[in-house]
PDB file of C-alpha atoms in Angstrom:
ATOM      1  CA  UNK U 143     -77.897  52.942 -40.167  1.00 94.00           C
ATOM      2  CA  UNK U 144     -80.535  54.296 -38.306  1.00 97.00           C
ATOM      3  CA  UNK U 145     -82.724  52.096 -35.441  1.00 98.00           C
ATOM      4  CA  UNK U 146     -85.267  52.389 -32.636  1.00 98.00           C
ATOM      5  CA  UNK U 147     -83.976  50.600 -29.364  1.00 97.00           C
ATOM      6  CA  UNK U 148     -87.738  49.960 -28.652  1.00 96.00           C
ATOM      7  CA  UNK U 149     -91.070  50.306 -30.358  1.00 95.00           C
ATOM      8  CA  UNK U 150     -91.441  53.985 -31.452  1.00 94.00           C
ATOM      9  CA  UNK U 151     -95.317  53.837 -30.843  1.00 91.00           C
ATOM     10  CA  UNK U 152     -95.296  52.651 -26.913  1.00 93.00           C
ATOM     11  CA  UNK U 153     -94.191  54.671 -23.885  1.00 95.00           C
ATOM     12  CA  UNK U 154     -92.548  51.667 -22.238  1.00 89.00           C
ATOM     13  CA  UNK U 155     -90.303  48.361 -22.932  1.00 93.00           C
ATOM     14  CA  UNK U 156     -89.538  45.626 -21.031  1.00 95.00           C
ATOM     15  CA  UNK U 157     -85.620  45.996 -20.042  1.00 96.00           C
ATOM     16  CA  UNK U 158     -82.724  45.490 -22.683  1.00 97.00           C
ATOM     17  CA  UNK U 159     -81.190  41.734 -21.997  1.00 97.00           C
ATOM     18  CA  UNK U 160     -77.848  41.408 -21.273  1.00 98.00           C
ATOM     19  CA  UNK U 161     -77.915  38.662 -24.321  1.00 98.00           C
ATOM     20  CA  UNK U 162     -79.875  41.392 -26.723  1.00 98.00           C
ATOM     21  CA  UNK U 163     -76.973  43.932 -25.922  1.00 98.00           C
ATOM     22  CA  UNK U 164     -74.307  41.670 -26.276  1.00 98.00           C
ATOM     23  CA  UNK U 165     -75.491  39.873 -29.660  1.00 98.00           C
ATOM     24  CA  UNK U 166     -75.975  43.765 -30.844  1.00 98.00           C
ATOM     25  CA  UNK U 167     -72.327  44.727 -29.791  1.00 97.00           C
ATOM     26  CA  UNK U 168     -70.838  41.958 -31.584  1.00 97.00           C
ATOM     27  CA  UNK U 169     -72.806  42.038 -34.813  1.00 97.00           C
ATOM     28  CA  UNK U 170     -71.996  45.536 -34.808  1.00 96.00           C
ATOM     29  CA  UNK U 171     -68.027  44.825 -34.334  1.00 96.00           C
ATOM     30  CA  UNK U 172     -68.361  42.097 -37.040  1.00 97.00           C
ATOM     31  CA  UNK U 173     -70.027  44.396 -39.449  1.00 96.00           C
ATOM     32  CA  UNK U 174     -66.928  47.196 -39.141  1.00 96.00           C
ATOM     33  CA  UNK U 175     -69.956  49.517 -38.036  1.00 96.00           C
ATOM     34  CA  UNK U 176     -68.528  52.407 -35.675  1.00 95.00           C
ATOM     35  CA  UNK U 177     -71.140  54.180 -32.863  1.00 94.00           C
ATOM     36  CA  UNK U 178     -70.656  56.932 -34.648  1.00 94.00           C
ATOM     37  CA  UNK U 179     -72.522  55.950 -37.896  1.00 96.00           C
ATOM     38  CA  UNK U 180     -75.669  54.769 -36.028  1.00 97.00           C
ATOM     39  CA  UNK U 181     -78.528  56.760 -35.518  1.00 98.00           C
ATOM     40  CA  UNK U 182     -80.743  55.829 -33.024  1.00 98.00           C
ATOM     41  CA  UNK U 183     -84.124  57.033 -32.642  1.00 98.00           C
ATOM     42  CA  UNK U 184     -86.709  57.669 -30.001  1.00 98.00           C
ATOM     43  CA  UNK U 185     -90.711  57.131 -29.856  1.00 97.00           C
ATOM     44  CA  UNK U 186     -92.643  59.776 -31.469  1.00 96.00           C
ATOM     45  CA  UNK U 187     -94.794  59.846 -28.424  1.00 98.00           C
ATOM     46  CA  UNK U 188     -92.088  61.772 -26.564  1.00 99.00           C
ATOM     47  CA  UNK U 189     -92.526  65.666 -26.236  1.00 99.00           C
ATOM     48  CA  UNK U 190     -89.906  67.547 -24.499  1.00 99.00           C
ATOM     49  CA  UNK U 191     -91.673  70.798 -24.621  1.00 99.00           C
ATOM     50  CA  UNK U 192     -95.694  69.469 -24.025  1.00 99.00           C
ATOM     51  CA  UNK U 193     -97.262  72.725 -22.431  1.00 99.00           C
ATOM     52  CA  UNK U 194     -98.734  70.449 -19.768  1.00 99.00           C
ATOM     53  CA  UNK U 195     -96.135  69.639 -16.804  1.00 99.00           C
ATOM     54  CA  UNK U 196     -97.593  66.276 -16.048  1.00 99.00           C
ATOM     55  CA  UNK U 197     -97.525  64.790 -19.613  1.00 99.00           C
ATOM     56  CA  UNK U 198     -94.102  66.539 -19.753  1.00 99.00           C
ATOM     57  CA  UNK U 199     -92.236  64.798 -17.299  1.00 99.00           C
ATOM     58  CA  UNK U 200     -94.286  61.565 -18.750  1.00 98.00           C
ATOM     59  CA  UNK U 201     -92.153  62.695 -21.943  1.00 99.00           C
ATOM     60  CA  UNK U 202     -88.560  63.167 -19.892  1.00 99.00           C
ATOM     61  CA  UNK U 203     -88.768  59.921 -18.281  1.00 98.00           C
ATOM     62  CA  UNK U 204     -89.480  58.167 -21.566  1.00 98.00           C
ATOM     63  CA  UNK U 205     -86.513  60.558 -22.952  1.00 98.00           C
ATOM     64  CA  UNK U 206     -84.027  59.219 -20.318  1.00 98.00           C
ATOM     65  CA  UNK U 207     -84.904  55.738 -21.214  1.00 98.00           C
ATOM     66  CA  UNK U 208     -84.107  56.133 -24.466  1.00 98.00           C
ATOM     67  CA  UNK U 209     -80.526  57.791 -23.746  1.00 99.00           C
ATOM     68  CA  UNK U 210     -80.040  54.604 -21.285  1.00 98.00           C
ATOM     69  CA  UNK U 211     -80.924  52.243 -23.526  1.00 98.00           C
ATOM     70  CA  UNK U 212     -78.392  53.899 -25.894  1.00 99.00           C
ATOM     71  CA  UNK U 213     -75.823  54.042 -23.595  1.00 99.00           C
ATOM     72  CA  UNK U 214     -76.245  49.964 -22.918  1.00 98.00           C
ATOM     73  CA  UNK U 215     -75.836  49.305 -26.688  1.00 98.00           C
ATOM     74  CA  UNK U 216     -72.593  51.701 -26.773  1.00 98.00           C
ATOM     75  CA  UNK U 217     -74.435  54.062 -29.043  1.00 98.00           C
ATOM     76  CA  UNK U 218     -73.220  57.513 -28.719  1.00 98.00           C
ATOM     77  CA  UNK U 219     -76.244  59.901 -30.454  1.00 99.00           C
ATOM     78  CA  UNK U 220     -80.184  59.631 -29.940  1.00 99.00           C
ATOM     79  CA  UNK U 221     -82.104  61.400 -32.636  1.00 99.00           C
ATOM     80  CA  UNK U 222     -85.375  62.840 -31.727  1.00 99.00           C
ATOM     81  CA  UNK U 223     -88.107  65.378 -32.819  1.00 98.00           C
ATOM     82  CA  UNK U 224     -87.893  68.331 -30.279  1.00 99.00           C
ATOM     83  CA  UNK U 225     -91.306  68.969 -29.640  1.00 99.00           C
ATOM     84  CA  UNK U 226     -94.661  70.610 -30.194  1.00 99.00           C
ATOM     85  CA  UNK U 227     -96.468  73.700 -27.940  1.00 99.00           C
ATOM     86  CA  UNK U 228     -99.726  72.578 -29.282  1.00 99.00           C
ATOM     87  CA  UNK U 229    -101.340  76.170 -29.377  1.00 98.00           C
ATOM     88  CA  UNK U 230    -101.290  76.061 -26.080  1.00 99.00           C
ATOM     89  CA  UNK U 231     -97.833  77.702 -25.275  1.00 99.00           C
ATOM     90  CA  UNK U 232     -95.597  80.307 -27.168  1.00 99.00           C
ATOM     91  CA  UNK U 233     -92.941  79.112 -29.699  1.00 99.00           C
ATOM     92  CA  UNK U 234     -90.365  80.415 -26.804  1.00 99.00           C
ATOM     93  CA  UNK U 235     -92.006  78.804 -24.239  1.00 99.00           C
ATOM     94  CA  UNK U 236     -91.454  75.203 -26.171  1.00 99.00           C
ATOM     95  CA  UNK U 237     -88.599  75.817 -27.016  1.00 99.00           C
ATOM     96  CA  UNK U 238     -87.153  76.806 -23.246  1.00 99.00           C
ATOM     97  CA  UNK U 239     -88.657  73.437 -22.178  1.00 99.00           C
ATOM     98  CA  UNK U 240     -87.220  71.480 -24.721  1.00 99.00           C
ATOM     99  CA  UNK U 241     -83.648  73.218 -23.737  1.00 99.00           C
ATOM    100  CA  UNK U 242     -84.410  72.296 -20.049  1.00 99.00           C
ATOM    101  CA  UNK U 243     -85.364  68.600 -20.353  1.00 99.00           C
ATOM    102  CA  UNK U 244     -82.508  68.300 -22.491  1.00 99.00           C
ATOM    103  CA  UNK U 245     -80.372  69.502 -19.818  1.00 99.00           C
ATOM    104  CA  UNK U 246     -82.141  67.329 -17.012  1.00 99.00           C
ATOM    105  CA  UNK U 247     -81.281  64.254 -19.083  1.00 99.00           C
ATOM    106  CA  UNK U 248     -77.493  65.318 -19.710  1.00 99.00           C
ATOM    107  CA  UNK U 249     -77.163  65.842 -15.881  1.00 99.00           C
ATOM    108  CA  UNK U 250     -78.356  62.033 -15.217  1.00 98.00           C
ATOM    109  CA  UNK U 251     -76.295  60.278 -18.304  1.00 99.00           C
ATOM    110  CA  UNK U 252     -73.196  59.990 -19.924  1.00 98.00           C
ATOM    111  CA  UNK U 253     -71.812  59.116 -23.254  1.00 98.00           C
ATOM    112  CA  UNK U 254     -74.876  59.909 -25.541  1.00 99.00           C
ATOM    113  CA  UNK U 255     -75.590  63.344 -27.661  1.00 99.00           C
ATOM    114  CA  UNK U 256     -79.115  64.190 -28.379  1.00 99.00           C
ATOM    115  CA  UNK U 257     -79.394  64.994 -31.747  1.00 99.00           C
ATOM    116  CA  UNK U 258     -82.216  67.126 -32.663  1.00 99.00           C
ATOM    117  CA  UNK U 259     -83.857  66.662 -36.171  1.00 99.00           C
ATOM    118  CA  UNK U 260     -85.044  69.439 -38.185  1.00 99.00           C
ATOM    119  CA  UNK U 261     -89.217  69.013 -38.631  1.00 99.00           C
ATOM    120  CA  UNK U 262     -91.588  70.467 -41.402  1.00 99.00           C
ATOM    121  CA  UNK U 263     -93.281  72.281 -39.364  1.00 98.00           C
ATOM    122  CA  UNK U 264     -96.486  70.008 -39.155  1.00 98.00           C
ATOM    123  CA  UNK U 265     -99.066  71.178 -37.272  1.00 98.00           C
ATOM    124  CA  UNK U 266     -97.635  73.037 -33.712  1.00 98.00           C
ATOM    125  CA  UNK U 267     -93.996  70.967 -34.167  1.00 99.00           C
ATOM    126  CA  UNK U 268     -91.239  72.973 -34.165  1.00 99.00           C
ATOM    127  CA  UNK U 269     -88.023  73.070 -35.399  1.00 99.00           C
ATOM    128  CA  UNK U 270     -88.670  73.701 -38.847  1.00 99.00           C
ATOM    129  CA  UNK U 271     -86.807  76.975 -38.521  1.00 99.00           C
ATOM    130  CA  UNK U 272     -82.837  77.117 -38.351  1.00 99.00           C
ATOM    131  CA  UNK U 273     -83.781  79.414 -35.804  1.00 99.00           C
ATOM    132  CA  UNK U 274     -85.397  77.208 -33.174  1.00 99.00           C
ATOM    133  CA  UNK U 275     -82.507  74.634 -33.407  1.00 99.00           C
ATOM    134  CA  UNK U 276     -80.256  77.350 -32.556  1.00 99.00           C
ATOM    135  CA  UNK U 277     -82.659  78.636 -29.790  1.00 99.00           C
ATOM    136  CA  UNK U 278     -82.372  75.384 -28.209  1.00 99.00           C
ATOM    137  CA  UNK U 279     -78.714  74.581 -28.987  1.00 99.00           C
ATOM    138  CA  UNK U 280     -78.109  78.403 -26.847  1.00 99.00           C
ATOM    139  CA  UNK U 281     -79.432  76.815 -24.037  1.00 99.00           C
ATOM    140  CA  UNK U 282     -78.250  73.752 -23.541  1.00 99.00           C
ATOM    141  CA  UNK U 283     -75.275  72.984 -21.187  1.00 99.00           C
ATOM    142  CA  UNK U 284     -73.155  70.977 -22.487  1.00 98.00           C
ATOM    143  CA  UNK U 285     -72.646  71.258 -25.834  1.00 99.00           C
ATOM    144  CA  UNK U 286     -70.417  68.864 -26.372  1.00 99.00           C
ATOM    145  CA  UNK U 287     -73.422  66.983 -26.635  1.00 99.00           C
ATOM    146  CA  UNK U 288     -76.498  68.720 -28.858  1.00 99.00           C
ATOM    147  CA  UNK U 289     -75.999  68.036 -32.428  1.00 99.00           C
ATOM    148  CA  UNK U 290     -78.593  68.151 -35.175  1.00 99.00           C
ATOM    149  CA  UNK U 291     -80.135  66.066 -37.911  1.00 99.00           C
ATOM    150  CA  UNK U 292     -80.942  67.268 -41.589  1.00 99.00           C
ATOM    151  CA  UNK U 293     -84.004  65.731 -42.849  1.00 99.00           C
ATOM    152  CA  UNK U 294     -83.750  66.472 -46.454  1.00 99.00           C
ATOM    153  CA  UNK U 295     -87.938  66.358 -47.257  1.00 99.00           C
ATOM    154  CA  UNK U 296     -88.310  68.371 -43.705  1.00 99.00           C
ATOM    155  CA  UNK U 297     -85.902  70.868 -45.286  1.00 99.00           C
ATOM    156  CA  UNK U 298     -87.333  71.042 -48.323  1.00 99.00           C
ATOM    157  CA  UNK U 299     -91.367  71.171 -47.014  1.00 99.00           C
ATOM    158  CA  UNK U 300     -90.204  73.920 -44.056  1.00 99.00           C
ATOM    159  CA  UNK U 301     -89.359  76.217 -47.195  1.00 99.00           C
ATOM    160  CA  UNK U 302     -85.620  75.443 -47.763  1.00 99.00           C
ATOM    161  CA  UNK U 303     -84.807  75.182 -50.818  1.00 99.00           C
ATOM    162  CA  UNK U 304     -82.017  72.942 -52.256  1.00 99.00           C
ATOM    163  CA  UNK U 305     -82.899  71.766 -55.986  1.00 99.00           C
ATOM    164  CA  UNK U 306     -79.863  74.269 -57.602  1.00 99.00           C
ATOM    165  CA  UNK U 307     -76.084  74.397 -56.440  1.00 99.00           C
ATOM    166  CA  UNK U 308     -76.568  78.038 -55.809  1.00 99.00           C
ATOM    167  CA  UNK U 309     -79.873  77.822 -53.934  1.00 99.00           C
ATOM    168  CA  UNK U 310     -78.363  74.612 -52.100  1.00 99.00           C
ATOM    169  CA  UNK U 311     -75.509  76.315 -51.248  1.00 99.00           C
ATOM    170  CA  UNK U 312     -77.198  79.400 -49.983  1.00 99.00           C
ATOM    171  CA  UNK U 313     -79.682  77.016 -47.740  1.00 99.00           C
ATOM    172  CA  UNK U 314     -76.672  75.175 -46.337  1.00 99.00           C
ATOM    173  CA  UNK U 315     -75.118  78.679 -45.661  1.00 99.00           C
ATOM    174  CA  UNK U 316     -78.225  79.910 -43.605  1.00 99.00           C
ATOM    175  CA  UNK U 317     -77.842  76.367 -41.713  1.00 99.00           C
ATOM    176  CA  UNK U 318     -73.890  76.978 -41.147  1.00 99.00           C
ATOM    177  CA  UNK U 319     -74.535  80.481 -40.109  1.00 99.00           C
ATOM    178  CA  UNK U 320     -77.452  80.081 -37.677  1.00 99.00           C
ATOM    179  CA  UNK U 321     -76.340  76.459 -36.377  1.00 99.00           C
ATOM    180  CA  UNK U 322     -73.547  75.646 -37.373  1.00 99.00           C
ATOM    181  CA  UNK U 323     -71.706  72.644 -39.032  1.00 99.00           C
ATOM    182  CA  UNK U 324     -69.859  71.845 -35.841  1.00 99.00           C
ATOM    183  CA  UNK U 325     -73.424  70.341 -34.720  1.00 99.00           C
ATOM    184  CA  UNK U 326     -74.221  68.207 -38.094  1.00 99.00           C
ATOM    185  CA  UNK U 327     -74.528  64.507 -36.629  1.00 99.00           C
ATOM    186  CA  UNK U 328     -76.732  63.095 -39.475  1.00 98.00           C
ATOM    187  CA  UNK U 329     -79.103  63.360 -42.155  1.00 99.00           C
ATOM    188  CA  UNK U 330     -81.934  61.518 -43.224  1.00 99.00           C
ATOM    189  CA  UNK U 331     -81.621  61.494 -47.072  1.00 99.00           C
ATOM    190  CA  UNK U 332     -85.341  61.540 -48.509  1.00 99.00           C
ATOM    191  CA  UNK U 333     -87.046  62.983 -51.453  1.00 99.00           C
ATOM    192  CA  UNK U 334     -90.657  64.966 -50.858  1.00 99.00           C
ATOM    193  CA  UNK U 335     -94.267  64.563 -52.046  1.00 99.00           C
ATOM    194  CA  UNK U 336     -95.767  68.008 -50.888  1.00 99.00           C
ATOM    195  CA  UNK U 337     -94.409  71.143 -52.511  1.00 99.00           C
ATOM    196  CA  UNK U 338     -91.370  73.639 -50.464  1.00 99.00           C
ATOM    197  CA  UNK U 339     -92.923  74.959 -48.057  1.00 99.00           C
ATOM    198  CA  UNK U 340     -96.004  73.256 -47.669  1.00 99.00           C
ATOM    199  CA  UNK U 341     -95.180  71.577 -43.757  1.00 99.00           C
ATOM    200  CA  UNK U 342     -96.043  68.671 -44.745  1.00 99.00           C
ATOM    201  CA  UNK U 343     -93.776  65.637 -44.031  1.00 98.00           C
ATOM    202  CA  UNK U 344     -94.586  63.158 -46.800  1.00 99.00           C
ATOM    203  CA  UNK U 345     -91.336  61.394 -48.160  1.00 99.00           C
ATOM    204  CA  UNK U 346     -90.689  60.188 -51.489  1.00 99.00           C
ATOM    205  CA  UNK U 347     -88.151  57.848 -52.618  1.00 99.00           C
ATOM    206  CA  UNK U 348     -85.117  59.434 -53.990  1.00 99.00           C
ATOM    207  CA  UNK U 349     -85.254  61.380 -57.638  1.00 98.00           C
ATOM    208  CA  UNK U 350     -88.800  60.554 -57.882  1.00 98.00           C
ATOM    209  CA  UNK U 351     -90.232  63.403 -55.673  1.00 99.00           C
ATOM    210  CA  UNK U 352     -90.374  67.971 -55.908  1.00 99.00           C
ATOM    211  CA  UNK U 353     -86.942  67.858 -54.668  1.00 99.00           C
ATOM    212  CA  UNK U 354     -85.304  65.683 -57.403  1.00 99.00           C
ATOM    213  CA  UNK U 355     -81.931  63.867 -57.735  1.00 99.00           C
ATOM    214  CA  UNK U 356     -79.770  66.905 -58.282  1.00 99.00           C
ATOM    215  CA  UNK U 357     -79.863  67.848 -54.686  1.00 99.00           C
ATOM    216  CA  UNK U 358     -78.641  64.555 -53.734  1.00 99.00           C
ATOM    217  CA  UNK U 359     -76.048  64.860 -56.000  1.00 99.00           C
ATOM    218  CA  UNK U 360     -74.608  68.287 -53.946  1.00 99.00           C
ATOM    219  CA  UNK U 361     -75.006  65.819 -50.540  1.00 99.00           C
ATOM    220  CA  UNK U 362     -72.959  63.366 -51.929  1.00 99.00           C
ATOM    221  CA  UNK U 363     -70.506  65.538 -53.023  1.00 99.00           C
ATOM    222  CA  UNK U 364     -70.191  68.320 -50.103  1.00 98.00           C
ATOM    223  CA  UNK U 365     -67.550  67.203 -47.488  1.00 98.00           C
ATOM    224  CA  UNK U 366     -69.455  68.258 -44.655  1.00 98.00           C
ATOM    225  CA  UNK U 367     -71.243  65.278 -44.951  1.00 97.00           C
ATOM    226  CA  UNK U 368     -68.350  63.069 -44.455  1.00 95.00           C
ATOM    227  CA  UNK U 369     -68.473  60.510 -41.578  1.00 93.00           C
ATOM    228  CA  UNK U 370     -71.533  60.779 -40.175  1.00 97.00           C
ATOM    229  CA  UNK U 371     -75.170  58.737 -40.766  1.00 97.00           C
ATOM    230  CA  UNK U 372     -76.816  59.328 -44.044  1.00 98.00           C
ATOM    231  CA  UNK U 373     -80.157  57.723 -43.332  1.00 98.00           C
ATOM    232  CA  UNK U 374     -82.615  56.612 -46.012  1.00 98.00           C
ATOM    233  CA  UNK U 375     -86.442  57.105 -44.940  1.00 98.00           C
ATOM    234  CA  UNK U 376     -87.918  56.831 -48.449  1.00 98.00           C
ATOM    235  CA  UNK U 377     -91.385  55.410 -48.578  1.00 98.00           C
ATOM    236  CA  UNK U 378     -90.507  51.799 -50.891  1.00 98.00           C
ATOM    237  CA  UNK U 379     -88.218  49.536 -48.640  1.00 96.00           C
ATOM    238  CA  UNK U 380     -88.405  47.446 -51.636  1.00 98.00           C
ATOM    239  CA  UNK U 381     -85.827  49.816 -53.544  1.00 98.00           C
ATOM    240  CA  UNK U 382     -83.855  50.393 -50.528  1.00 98.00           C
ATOM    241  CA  UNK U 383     -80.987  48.873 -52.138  1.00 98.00           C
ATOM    242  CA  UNK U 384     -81.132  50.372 -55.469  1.00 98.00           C
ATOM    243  CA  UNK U 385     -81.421  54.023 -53.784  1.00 99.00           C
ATOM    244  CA  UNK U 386     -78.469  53.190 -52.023  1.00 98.00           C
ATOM    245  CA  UNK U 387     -76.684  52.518 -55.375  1.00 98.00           C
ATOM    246  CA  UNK U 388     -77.564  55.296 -56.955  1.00 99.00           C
ATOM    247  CA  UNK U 389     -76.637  58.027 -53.736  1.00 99.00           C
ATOM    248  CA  UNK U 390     -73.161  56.437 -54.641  1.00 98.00           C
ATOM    249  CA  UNK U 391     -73.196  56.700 -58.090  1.00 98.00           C
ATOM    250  CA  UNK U 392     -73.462  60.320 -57.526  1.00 98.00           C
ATOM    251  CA  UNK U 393     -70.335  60.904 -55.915  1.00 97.00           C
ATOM    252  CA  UNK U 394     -67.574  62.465 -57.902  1.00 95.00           C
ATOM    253  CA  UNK U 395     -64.039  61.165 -57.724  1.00 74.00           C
TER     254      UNK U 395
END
């Protein structure tokens, strides 16, 4: 399952209770749920690679919360956006920073990977290319703790194609061979409204969008997938429960 630790709109929290953290732990204990299968997530305020240094270290500070707060809850992988240059910076540029506030907050905790999720492309975001995951990935430390999460409609809307076994496999290829499966921490499972390659991050509940169920049918069945978070952002919470049926349905003994 997939959580913030605080709200997603607000730089700042008050403090994680020891109560709050302990209630968590236990639920989580009672519900068989490992670390490994929860996906935290961090405000979308935070930019790792804003082009201005005081809003930048605004963004690492928040950043470092987040891994703490993580690390109180025994969670063990923070999901976050990587960041935008806003037109203001070079692609390379961003991406450097990103790398280097990455690296600041693995120096000063322990315990937590930061997962980076793949983006549309929206506006100045990046990460919608294999290619700047893999930048960043290069120049991070310790990579024992960088993975990456696949958002299916982010995929899709970047211009990645997955809607045939042969075009899915060939996408998934391109992934494996410029980042690499050894990095796959999660994926947020979500159909798309906009077109491939429009960059625009709309989701759409699963089957009912331009991607269609078929696709979910080659997630469900590709091993590489095994054992780690498959997250459902779809747009009606109200079906929530029926998607999840019918992602298992899919799977083939």
């Amino acid at each position: 399952f997939a959580l913030f630790t605080k709200n997603q709109r607000q730089w700042s929290a008050k403090p994680l209770e020891a109560e709050t953290v302990d209630k968590f732990k236990k639920n989580l204990e009672k519900s068989g749920i490992e670390p490994k299968h929860a996906l935290a997530h961090d405000s979308y305020l935070i930019n790792l690679g804003h082009p201005e240094a005081q809003k930048r270290q605004k963004s690492y500070e928040a950043f470092v919360d987040e891994v703490e707060r993580c690390m109180l809850l025994g969670l063990d992988r923070l999901n976050f956006h990587p960041g935008s240059h806003l037109k203001k910076i070079s692609e390379d540029e961003c991406l450097d920073l990103i790398a280097e506030n990455m690296n600041r907050t693995l120096e000063h905790t322990k315990g937590v990977s930061l997962v980076l999720e793949n983006t549309a492309g929206q506006g100045s975001n990046l990460g919608w290319k294999f290619e700047h995951l893999a930048h960043i990935i290069d120049k991070v430390e310790d990579k024992s703790r960088v993975g990456v999460c696949i958002d299916t409609c982010h995929m899709f809307t970047a211009g990645y194609d997955i809607r045939t076994k042969e075009i899915y496999d060939t996408s998934m290829a391109e992934f494996g061979k410029i980042v690499g499966f050894e990095y796959l921490m999660g994926m947020h499972l979500n159909d798309s409204k906009p077109d491939l390659g429009s960059h625009v991050d709309r989701h759409d509940s699963i089957g009912r969008g331009k991607i269609g169920l078929e696709a979910f049918r080659y997630i469900m069945n590709d091993p590489r997938m095994d054992d780690i978070p498959l997250i459902l952002e779809t747009i009606d919470q109200s079906i929530w429960a029926e998607e999840i049926r019918l992602l298992y349905s899919l799977q083939e003994s």
